[in-house]
Structures are given as structure tokens and as C-alpha cells.
Short mmCIF file of C-alpha atoms in Angstrom, two decimals:
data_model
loop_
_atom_site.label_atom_id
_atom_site.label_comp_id
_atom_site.label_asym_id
_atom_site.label_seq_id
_atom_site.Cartn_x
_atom_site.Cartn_y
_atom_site.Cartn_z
CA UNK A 26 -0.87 58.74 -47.38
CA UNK A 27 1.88 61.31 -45.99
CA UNK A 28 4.13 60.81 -43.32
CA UNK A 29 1.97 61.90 -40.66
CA UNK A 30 -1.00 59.71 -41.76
CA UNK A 31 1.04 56.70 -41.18
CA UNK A 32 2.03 57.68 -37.70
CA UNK A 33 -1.05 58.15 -36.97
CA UNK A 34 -2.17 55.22 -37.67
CA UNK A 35 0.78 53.55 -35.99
CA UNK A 36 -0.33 55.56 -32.79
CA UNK A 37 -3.83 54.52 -33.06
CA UNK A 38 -2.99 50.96 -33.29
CA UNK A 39 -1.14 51.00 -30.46
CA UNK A 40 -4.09 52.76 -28.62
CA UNK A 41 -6.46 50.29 -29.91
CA UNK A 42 -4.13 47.72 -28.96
CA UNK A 43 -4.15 48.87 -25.08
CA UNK A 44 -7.80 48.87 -25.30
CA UNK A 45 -7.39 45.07 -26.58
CA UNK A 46 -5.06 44.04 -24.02
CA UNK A 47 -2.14 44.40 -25.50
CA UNK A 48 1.45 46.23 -25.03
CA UNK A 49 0.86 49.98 -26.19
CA UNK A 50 2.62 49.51 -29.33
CA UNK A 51 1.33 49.68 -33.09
CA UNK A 52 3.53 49.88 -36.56
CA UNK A 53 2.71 50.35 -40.27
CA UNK A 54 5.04 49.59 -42.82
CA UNK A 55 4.22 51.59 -46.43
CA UNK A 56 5.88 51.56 -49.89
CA UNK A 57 5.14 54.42 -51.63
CA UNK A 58 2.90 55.95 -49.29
CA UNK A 59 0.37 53.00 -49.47
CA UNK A 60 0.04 50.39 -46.81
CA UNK A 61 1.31 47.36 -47.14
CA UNK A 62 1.21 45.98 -43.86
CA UNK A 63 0.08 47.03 -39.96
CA UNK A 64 0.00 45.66 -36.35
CA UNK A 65 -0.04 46.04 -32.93
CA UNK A 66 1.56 44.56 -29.86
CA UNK A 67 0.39 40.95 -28.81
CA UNK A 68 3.17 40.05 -26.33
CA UNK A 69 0.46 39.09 -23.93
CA UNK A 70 -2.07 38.02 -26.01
CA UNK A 71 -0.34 35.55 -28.08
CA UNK A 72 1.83 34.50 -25.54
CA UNK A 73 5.03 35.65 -27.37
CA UNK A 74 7.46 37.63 -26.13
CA UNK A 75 8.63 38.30 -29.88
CA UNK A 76 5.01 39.43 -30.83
CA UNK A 77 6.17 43.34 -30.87
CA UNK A 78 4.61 45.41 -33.41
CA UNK A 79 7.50 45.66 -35.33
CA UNK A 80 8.25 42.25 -35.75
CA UNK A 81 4.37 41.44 -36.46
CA UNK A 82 3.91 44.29 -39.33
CA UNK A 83 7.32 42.77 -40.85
CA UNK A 84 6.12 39.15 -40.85
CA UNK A 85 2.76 40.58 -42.64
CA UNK A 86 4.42 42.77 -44.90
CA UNK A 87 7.09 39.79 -45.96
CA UNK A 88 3.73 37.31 -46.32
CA UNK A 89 2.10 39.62 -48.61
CA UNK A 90 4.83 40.60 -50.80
CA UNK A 91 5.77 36.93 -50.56
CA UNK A 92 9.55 38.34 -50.15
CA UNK A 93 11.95 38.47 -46.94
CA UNK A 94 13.23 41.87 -48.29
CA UNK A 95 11.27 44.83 -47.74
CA UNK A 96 13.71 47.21 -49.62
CA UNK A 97 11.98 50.13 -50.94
CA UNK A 98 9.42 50.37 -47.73
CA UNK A 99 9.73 52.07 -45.02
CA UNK A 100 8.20 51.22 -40.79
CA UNK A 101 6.47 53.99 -38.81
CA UNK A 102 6.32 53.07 -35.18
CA UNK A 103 4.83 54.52 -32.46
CA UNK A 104 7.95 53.66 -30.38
CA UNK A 105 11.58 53.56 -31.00
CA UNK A 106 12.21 49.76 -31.79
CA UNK A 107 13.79 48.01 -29.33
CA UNK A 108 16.92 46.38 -29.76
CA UNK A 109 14.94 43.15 -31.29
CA UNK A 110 13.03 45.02 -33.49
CA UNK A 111 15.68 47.19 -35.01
CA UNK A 112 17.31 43.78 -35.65
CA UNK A 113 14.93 42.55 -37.05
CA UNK A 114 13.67 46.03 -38.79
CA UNK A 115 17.92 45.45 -40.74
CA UNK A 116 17.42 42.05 -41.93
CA UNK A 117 14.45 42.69 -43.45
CA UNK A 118 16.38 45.79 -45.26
CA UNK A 119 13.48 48.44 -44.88
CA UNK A 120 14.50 52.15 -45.94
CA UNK A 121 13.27 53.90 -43.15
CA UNK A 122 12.05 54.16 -39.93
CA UNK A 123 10.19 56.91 -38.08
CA UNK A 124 8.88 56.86 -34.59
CA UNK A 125 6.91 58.16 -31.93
CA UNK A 126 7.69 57.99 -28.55
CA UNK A 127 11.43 57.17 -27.73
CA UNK A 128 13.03 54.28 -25.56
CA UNK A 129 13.37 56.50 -22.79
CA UNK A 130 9.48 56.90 -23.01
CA UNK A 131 9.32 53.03 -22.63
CA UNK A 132 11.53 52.66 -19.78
CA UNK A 133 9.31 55.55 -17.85
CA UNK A 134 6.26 52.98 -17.94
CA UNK A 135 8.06 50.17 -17.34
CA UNK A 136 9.82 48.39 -20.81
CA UNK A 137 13.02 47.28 -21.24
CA UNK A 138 14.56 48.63 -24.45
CA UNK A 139 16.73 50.79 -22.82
CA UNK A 140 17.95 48.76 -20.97
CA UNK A 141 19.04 46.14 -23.35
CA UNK A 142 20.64 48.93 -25.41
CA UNK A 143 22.57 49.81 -22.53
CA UNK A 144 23.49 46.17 -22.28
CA UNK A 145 24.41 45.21 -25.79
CA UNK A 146 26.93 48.13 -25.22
CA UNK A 147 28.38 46.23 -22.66
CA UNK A 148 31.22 42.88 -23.47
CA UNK A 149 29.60 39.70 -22.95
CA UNK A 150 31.55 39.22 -19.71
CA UNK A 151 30.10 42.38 -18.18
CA UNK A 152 26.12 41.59 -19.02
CA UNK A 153 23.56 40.64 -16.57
CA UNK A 154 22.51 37.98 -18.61
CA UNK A 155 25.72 35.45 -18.59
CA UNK A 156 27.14 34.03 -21.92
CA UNK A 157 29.32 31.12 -22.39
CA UNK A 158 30.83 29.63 -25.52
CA UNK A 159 30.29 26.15 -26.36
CA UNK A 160 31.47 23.54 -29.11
CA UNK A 161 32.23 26.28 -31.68
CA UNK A 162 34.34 24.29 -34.15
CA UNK A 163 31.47 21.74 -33.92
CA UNK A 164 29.16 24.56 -34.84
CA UNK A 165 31.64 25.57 -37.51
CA UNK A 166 30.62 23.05 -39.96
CA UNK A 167 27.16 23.93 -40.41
CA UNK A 168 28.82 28.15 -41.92
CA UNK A 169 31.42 25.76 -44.13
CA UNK A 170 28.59 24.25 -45.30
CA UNK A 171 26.70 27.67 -46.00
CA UNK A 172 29.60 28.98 -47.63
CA UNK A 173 30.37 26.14 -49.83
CA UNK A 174 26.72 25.42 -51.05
CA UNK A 175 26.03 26.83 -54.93
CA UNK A 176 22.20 26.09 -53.64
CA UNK A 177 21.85 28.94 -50.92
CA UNK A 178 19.91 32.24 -50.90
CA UNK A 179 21.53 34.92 -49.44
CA UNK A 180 20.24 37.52 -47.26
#
């Protein structure tokens, strides 16, 4: 499939996924222009507010190709990824990412993303959402004993 195929099946996922009850949000992730994996939205369905599209197709694609790196494919979206999903969309090392509609899109029926962009700009001190640091040499031991073991995989 081309480029535009696989948006538009992104885009029709997230239509079919309005229809279903879902947030208006669908993603395809290919590797060499073949499908490996595809979802929609189910924030409200499933109950989880990490259930994005995004972060569904990636779980998919990573159970199929029995890997957690998805070098070598690439995510079509039919929304910029929010902050999460881009996060997510990095550690899982895809190529590329295309999208439809952008955050400001979102925010103009009522999502978030860019507003948590906005805040991850801002210091810790200066978020809406307060931070405070506790026990961090405590927490220290469990990264000495990452970085010391000859048993870990990286990623």
C-alpha cells in the first residue's frame, strides 16, 4: 500500500471508532508498505486512559513481531500523537510518522495534547500538575543495579 492508503485507513479507523464509541482516533503501523498492525481509540471503552491509538497499534505491532523494537516501520495517524504517544512512538524506535489532523485540531474539540506540550515545556516548578522529589538515593540502587547487571537487555 502507498502512503495515502495507510492514512486512509488510519482515518477510517478513527471514524469507525467514533461510530463504536470511541475517541476519534485510528493508527496503522506498516513495514514495507504492508500492515503489520492497526487500531483505534478505546480510552472509553476499555477504561484506559493509555488506550490511544498509538499506543494500541504499537502494543499489536510489538506482539506480532514478538519484538519491542519496531525499527524499520513506520505509524500513520490520523492525529498528531500526543505527548504520550510520541513517547511511546521513540521507545519503540519506529522510522516514521505521518499524520492527519494536528494537535491544534484536538484541542478545537476538546483534547489535551496541546496542552501537555505546552506544559512539558514548562520546569517542573511552573506545571499545573505539582512534582516533588522523593527518596532518590533510595531509588538509586535499583539504576546501579541496571548498570552493573551482565544479564540486562537494553532498549
Amino acid at each position: 500500500m502507498d502512503k495515502n492508503e495507510l492514512m486512509r485507513r488510519a482515518i477510517a479507523l478513527s471514524e469507525e471508532s467514533v461510530k463504536n464509541g470511541g475517541g476519534p482516533f485510528g493508527a496503522v503501523i506498516a513495514r514495507n508498505g504492508a500492515i503489520i498492525a492497526e487500531a483505534s481509540n478505546s480510552v472509553t471503552t476499555d477504561h484506559d486512559p493509555t488506550a490511544h491509538a498509538e499506543v494500541n497499534a504499537i502494543r499489536k505491532a510489538a506482539s506480532r513481531l514478538d519484538t519491542f523494537d519496531l525499527s524499520g516501520c513506520e505509524i500513520y495517524t490520523s492525529c498528531e500523537p500526543c505527548p504520550m504517544c510520541l513517547g511511546a512512538i521513540y521507545w519503540a524506535h519506529l522510522d516514521r510518522i505521518y499524520y492527519a489532523n494536528d494537535r491544534k485540531d484536538a484541542a478545537r474539540i476538546g483534547f489535551d495534547d496541546d496542552f501537555i506540550y505546552r506544559e512539558i515545556a514548562l520546569s517542573p516548578a511552573e506545571r499545573h500538575k505539582k512534582m516533588e522529589i522523593l527518596l532518590p538515593q533510595e531509588a538509586r540502587r535499583a539504576f546501579e543495579m541496571w548498570q552493573q547487571s551482565a544479564e540486562k537487555t537494553a532498549y
